[in-house]
Coordinates of N, CA, C and O in Angstrom, one line a residue:
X5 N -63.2 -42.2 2.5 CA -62.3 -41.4 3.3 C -62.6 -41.7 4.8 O -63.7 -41.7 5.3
X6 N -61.6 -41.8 5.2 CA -61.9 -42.3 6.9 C -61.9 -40.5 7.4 O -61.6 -39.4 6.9
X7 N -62.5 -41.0 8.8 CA -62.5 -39.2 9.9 C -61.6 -39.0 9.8 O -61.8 -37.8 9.7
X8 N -59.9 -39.2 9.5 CA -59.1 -38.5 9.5 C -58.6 -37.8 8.6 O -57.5 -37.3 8.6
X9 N -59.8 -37.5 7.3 CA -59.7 -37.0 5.9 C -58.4 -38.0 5.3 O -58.2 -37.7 4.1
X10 N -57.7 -39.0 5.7 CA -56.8 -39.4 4.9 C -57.3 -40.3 3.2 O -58.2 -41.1 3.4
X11 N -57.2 -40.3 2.5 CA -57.5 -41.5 1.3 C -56.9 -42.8 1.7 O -56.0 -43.1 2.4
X12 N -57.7 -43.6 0.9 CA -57.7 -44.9 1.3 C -56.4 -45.3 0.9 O -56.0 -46.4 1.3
X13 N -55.5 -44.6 0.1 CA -54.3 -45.0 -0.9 C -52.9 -44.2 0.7 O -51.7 -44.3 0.8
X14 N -53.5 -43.8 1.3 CA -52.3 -43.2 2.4 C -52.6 -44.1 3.1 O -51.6 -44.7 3.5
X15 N -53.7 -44.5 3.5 CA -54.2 -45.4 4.4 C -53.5 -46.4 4.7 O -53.0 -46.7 5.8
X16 N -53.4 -47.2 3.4 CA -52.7 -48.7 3.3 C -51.3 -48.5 2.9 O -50.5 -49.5 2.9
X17 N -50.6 -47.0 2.5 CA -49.4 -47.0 2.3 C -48.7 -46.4 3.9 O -47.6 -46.3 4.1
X18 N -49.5 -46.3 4.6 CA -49.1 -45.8 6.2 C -48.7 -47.2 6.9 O -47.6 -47.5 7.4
X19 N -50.0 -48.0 6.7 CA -49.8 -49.5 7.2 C -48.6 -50.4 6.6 O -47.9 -51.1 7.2
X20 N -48.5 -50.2 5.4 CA -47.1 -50.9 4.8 C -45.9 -50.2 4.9 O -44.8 -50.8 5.2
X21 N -46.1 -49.4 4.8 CA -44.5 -48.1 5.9 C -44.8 -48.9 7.5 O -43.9 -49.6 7.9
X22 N -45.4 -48.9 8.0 CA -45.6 -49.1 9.7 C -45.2 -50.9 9.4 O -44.5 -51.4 10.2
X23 N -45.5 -51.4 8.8 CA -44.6 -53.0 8.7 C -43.3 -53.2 7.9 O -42.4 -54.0 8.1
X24 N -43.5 -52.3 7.1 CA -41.9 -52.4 6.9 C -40.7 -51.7 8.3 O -39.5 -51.8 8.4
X25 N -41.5 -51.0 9.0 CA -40.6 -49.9 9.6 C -40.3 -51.3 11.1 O -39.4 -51.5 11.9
X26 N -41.3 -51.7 10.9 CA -41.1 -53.3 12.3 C -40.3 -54.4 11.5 O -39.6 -55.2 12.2
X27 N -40.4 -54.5 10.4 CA -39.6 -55.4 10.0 C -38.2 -55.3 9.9 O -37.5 -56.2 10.4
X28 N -37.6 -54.1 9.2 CA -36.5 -53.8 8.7 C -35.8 -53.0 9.5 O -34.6 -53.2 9.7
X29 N -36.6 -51.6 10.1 CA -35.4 -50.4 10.2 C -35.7 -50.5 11.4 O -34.6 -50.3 12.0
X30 N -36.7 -50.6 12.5 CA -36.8 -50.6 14.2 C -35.3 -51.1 14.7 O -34.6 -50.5 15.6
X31 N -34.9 -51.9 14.3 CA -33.3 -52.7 15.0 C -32.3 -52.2 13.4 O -31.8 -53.0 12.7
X32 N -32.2 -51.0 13.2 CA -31.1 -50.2 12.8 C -30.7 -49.4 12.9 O -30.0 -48.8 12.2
X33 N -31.2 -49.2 14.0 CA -30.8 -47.6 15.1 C -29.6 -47.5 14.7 O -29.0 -48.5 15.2
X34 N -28.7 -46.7 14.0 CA -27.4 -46.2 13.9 C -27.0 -46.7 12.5 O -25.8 -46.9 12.5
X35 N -27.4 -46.8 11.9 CA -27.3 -47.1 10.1 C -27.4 -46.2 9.3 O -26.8 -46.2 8.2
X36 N -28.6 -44.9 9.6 CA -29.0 -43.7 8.8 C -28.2 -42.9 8.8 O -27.6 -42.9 9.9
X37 N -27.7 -41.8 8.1 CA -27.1 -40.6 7.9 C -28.3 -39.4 7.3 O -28.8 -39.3 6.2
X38 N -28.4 -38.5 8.5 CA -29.7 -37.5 8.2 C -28.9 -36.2 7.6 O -29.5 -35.1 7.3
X39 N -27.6 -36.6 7.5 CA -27.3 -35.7 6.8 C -26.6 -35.7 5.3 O -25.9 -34.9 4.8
X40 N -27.0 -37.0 4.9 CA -26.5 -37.5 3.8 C -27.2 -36.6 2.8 O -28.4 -36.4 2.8
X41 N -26.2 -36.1 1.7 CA -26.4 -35.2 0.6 C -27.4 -35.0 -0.4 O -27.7 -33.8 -0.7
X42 N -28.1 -36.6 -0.9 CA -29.1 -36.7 -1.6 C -30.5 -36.5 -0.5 O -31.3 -35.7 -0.9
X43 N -30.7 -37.0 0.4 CA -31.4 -36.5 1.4 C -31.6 -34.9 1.4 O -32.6 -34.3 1.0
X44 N -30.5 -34.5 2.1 CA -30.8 -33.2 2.4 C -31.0 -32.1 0.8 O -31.6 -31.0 0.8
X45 N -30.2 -32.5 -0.7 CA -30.9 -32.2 -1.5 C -32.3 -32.6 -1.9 O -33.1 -31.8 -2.3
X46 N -32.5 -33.6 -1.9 CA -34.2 -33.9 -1.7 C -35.2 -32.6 -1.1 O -36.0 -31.9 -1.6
X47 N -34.7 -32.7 0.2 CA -35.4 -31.6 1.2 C -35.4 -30.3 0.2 O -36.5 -30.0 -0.3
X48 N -34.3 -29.5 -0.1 CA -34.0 -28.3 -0.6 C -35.0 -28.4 -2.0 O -35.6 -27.5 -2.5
X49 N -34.9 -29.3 -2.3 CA -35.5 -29.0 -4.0 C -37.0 -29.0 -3.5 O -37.7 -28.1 -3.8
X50 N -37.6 -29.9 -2.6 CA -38.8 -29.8 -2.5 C -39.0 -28.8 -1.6 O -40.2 -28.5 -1.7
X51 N -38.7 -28.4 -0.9 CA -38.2 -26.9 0.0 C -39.2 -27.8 1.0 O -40.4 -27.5 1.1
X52 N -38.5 -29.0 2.0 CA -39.1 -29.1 3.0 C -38.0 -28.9 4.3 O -36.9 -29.1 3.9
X53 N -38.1 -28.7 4.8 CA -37.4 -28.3 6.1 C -37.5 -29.7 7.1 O -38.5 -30.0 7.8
X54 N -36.5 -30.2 7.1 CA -36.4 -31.5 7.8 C -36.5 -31.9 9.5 O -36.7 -33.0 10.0
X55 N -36.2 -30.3 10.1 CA -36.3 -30.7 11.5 C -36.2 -28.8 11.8 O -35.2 -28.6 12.5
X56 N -36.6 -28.0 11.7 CA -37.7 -27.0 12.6 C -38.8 -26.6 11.9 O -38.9 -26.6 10.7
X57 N -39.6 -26.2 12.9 CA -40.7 -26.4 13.3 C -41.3 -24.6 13.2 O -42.4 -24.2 13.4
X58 N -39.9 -23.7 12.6 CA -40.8 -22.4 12.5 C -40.1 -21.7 11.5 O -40.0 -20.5 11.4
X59 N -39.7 -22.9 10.6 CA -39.1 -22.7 9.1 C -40.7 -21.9 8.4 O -41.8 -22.2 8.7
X60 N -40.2 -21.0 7.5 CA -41.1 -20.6 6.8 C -41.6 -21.4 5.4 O -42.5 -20.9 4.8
X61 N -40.7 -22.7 5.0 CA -40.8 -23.4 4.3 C -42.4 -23.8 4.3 O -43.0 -23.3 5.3
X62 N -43.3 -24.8 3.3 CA -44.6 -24.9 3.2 C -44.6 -26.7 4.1 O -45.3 -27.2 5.0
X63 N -43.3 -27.3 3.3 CA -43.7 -28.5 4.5 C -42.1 -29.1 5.3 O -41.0 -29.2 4.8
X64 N -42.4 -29.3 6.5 CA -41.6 -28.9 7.9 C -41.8 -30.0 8.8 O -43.0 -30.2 9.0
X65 N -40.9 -31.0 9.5 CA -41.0 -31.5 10.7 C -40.0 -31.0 11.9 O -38.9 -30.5 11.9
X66 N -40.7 -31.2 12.8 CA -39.9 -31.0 14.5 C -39.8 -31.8 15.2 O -41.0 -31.9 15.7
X67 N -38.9 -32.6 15.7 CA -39.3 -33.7 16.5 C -37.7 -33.5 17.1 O -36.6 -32.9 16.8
X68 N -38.1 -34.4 18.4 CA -36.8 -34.5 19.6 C -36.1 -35.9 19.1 O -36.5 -37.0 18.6
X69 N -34.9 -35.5 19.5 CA -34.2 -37.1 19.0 C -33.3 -36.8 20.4 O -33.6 -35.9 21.2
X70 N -32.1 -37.7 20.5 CA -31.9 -38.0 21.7 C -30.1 -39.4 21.3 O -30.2 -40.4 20.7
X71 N -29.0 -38.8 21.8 CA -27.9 -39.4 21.6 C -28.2 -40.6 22.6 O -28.7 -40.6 23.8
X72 N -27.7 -41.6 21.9 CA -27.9 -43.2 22.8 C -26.6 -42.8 24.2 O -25.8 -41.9 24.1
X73 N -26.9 -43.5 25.1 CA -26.2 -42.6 26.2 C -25.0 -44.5 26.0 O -23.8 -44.6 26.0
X74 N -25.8 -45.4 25.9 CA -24.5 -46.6 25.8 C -23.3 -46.3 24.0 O -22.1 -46.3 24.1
X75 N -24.0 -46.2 22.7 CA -23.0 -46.1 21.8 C -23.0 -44.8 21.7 O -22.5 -44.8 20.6
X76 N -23.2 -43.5 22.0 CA -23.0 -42.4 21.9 C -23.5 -41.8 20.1 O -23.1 -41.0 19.3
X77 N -24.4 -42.6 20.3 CA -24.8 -42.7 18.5 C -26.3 -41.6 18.9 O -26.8 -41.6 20.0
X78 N -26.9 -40.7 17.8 CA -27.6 -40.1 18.2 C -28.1 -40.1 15.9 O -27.6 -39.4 15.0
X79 N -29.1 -40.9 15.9 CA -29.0 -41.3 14.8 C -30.5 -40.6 14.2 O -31.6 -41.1 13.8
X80 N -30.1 -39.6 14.2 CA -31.6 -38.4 13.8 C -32.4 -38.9 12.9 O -33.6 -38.6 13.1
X81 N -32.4 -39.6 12.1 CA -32.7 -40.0 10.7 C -33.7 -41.3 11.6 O -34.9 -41.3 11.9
X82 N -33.0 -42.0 11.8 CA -33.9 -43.1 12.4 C -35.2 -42.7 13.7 O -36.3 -43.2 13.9
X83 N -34.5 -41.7 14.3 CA -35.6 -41.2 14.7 C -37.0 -40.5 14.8 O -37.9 -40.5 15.6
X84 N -36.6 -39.8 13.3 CA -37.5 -39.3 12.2 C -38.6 -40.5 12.0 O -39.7 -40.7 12.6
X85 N -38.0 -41.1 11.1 CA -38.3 -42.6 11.0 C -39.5 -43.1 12.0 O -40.7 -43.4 11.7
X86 N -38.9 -43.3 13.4 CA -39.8 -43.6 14.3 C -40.8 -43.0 14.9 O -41.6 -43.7 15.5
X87 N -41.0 -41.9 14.6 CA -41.5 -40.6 14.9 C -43.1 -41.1 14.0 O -44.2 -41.3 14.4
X88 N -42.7 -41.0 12.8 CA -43.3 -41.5 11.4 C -44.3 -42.3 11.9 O -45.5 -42.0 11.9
X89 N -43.8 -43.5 12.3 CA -44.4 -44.9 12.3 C -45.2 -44.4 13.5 O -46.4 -44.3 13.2
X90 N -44.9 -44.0 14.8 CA -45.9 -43.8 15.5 C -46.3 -43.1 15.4 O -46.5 -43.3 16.6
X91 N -46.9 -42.0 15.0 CA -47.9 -41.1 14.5 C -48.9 -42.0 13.5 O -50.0 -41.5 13.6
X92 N -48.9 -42.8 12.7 CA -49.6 -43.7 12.1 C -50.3 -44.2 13.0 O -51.5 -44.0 13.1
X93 N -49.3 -45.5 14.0 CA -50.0 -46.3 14.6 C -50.5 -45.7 15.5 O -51.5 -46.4 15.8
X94 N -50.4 -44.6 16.2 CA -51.3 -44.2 17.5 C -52.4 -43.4 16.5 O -53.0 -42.7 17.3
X95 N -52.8 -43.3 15.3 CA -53.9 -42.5 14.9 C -53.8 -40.7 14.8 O -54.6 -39.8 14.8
X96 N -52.3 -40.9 14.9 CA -51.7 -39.1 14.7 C -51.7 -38.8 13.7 O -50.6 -38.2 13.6
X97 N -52.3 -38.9 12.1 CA -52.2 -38.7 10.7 C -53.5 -38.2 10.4 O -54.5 -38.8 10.6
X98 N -53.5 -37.1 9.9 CA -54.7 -36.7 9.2 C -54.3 -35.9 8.3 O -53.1 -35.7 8.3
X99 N -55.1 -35.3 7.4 CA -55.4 -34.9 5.9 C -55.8 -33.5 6.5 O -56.7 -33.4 7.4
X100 N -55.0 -32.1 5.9 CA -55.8 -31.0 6.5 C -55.4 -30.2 4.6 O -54.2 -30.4 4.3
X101 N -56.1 -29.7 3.8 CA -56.5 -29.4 2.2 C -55.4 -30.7 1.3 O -55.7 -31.8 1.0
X102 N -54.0 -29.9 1.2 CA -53.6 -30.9 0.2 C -52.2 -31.5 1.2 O -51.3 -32.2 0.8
X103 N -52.5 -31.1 2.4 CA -51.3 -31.6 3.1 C -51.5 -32.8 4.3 O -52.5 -33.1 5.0
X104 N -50.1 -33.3 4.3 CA -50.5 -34.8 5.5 C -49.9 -34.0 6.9 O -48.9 -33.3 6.7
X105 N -50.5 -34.0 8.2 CA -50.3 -33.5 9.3 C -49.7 -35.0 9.9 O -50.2 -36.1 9.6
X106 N -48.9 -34.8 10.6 CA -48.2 -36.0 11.6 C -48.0 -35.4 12.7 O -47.5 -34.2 12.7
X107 N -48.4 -36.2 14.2 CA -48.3 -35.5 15.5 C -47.9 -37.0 16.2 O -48.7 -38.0 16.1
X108 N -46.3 -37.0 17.0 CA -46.3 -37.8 18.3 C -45.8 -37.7 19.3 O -45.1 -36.7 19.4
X109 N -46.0 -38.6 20.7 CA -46.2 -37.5 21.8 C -45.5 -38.9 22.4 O -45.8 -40.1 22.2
X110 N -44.2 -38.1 23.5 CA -43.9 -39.6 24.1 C -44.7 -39.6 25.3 O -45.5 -38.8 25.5
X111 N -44.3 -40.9 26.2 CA -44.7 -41.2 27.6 C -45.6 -40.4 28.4 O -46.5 -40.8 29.2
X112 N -45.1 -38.8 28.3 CA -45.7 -38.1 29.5 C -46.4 -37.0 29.2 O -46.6 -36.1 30.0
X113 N -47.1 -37.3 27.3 CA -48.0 -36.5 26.6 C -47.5 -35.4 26.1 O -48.2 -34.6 25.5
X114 N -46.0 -35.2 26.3 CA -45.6 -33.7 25.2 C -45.3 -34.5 24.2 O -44.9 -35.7 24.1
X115 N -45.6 -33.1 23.1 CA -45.4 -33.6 22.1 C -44.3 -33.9 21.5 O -43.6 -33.0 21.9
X116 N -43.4 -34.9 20.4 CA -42.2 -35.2 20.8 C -42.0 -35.3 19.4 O -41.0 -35.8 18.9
X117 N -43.2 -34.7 18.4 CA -43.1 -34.8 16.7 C -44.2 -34.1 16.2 O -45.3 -34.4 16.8
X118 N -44.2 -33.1 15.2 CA -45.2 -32.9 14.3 C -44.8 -32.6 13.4 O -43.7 -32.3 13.4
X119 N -45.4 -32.6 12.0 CA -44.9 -32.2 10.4 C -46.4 -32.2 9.8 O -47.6 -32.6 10.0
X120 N -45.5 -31.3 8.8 CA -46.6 -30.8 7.6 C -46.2 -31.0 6.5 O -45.4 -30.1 6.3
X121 N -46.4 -31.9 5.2 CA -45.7 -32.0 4.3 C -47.1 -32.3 2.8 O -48.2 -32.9 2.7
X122 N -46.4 -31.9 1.9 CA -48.1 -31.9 0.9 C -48.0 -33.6 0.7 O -47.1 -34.4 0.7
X123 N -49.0 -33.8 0.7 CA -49.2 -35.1 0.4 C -48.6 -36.0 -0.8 O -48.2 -37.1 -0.8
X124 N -48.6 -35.0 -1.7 CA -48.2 -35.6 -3.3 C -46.6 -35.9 -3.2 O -46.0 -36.6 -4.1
X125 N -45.6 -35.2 -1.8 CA -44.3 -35.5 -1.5 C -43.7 -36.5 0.2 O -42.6 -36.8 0.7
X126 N -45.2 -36.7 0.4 CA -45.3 -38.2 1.8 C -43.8 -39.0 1.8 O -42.8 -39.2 2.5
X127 N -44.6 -39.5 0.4 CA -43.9 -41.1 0.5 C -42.7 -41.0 0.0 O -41.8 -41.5 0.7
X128 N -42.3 -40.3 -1.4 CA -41.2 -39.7 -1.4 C -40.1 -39.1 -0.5 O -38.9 -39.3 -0.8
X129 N -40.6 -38.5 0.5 CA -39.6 -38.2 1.5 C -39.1 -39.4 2.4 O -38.0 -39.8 2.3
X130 N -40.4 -40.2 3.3 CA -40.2 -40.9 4.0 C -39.1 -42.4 3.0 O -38.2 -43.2 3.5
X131 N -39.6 -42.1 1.6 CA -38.5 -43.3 0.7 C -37.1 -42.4 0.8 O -36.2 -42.9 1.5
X132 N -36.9 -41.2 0.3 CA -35.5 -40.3 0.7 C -35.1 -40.6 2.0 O -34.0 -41.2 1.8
X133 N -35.3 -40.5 3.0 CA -35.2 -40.9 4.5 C -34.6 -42.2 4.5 O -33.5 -42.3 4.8
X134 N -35.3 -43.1 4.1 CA -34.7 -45.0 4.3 C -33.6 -44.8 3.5 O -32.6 -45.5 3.7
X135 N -33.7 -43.9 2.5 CA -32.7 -44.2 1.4 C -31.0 -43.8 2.2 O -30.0 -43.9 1.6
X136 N -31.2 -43.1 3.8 CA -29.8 -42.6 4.2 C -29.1 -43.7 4.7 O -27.9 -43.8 4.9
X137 N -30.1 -44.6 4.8 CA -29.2 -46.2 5.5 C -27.5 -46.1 4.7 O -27.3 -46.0 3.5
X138 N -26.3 -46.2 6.0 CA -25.5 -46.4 5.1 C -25.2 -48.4 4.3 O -25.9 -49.4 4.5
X139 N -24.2 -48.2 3.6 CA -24.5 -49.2 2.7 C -23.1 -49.9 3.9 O -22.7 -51.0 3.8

């Protein structure tokens, strides 16, 4: 287990989310739908709370997103997404009992994302998430 209590199996599934997320979805900003049905049922059955931060739910993210000021596209889902990957790559992921903590912070050090979600529903979510890409 690394200092960040993570397991070695989050570890390398962080790193393969963080290369798929450069490969595939970084240049599909406006593809996702965060409010797509199976998604947001996903959330409900696992009672996670997809975007506040003082839901009484057990796992919860908050993060800032931001409408493209040229397509007028404001594509929440992908920004989730991004959110994701950099908290990985800058070393914002740790393990606190059975839950994964994610924290990211843009340019000028506020914080611009954090979540709490049990670990055993990670990857599952973040796979529900990719899965909003429209077709």
């Amino acid at each position: 287990m690394a200092a960040n209590n993570l397991q070695n199996k989050h570890i390398v599934a962080f790193y393969e989310f963080l290369c798929e997320y450069e490969k595939n979805i970084k240049n599909e900003y406006g593809s996702f739908d965060f409010k797509n049905q199976q998604f947001q049922r996903f959330c409900t059955t696992n009672k996670i709370d997809p975007k506040n931060k003082k839901s009484s739910l057990p796992n919860k993210f908050w993060f800032t997103s931001r409408q493209d000021p040229k397509t007028k596209v404001n594509d929440v889902a992908h920004h989730l997404l991004r959110h994701i990957r950099n908290a990985f790559a800058h070393g914002l992921v740790r393990r606190k009992g059975q839950y994964i903590i994610l924290e990211d912070y843009n340019r000028n050090g506020n914080q611009s994302m954090c979540g709490k979600i049990h670990e055993s529903l990670i990857w599952q979510f973040i796979e529900a998430l990719k899965q909003t890409k429209k077709q």
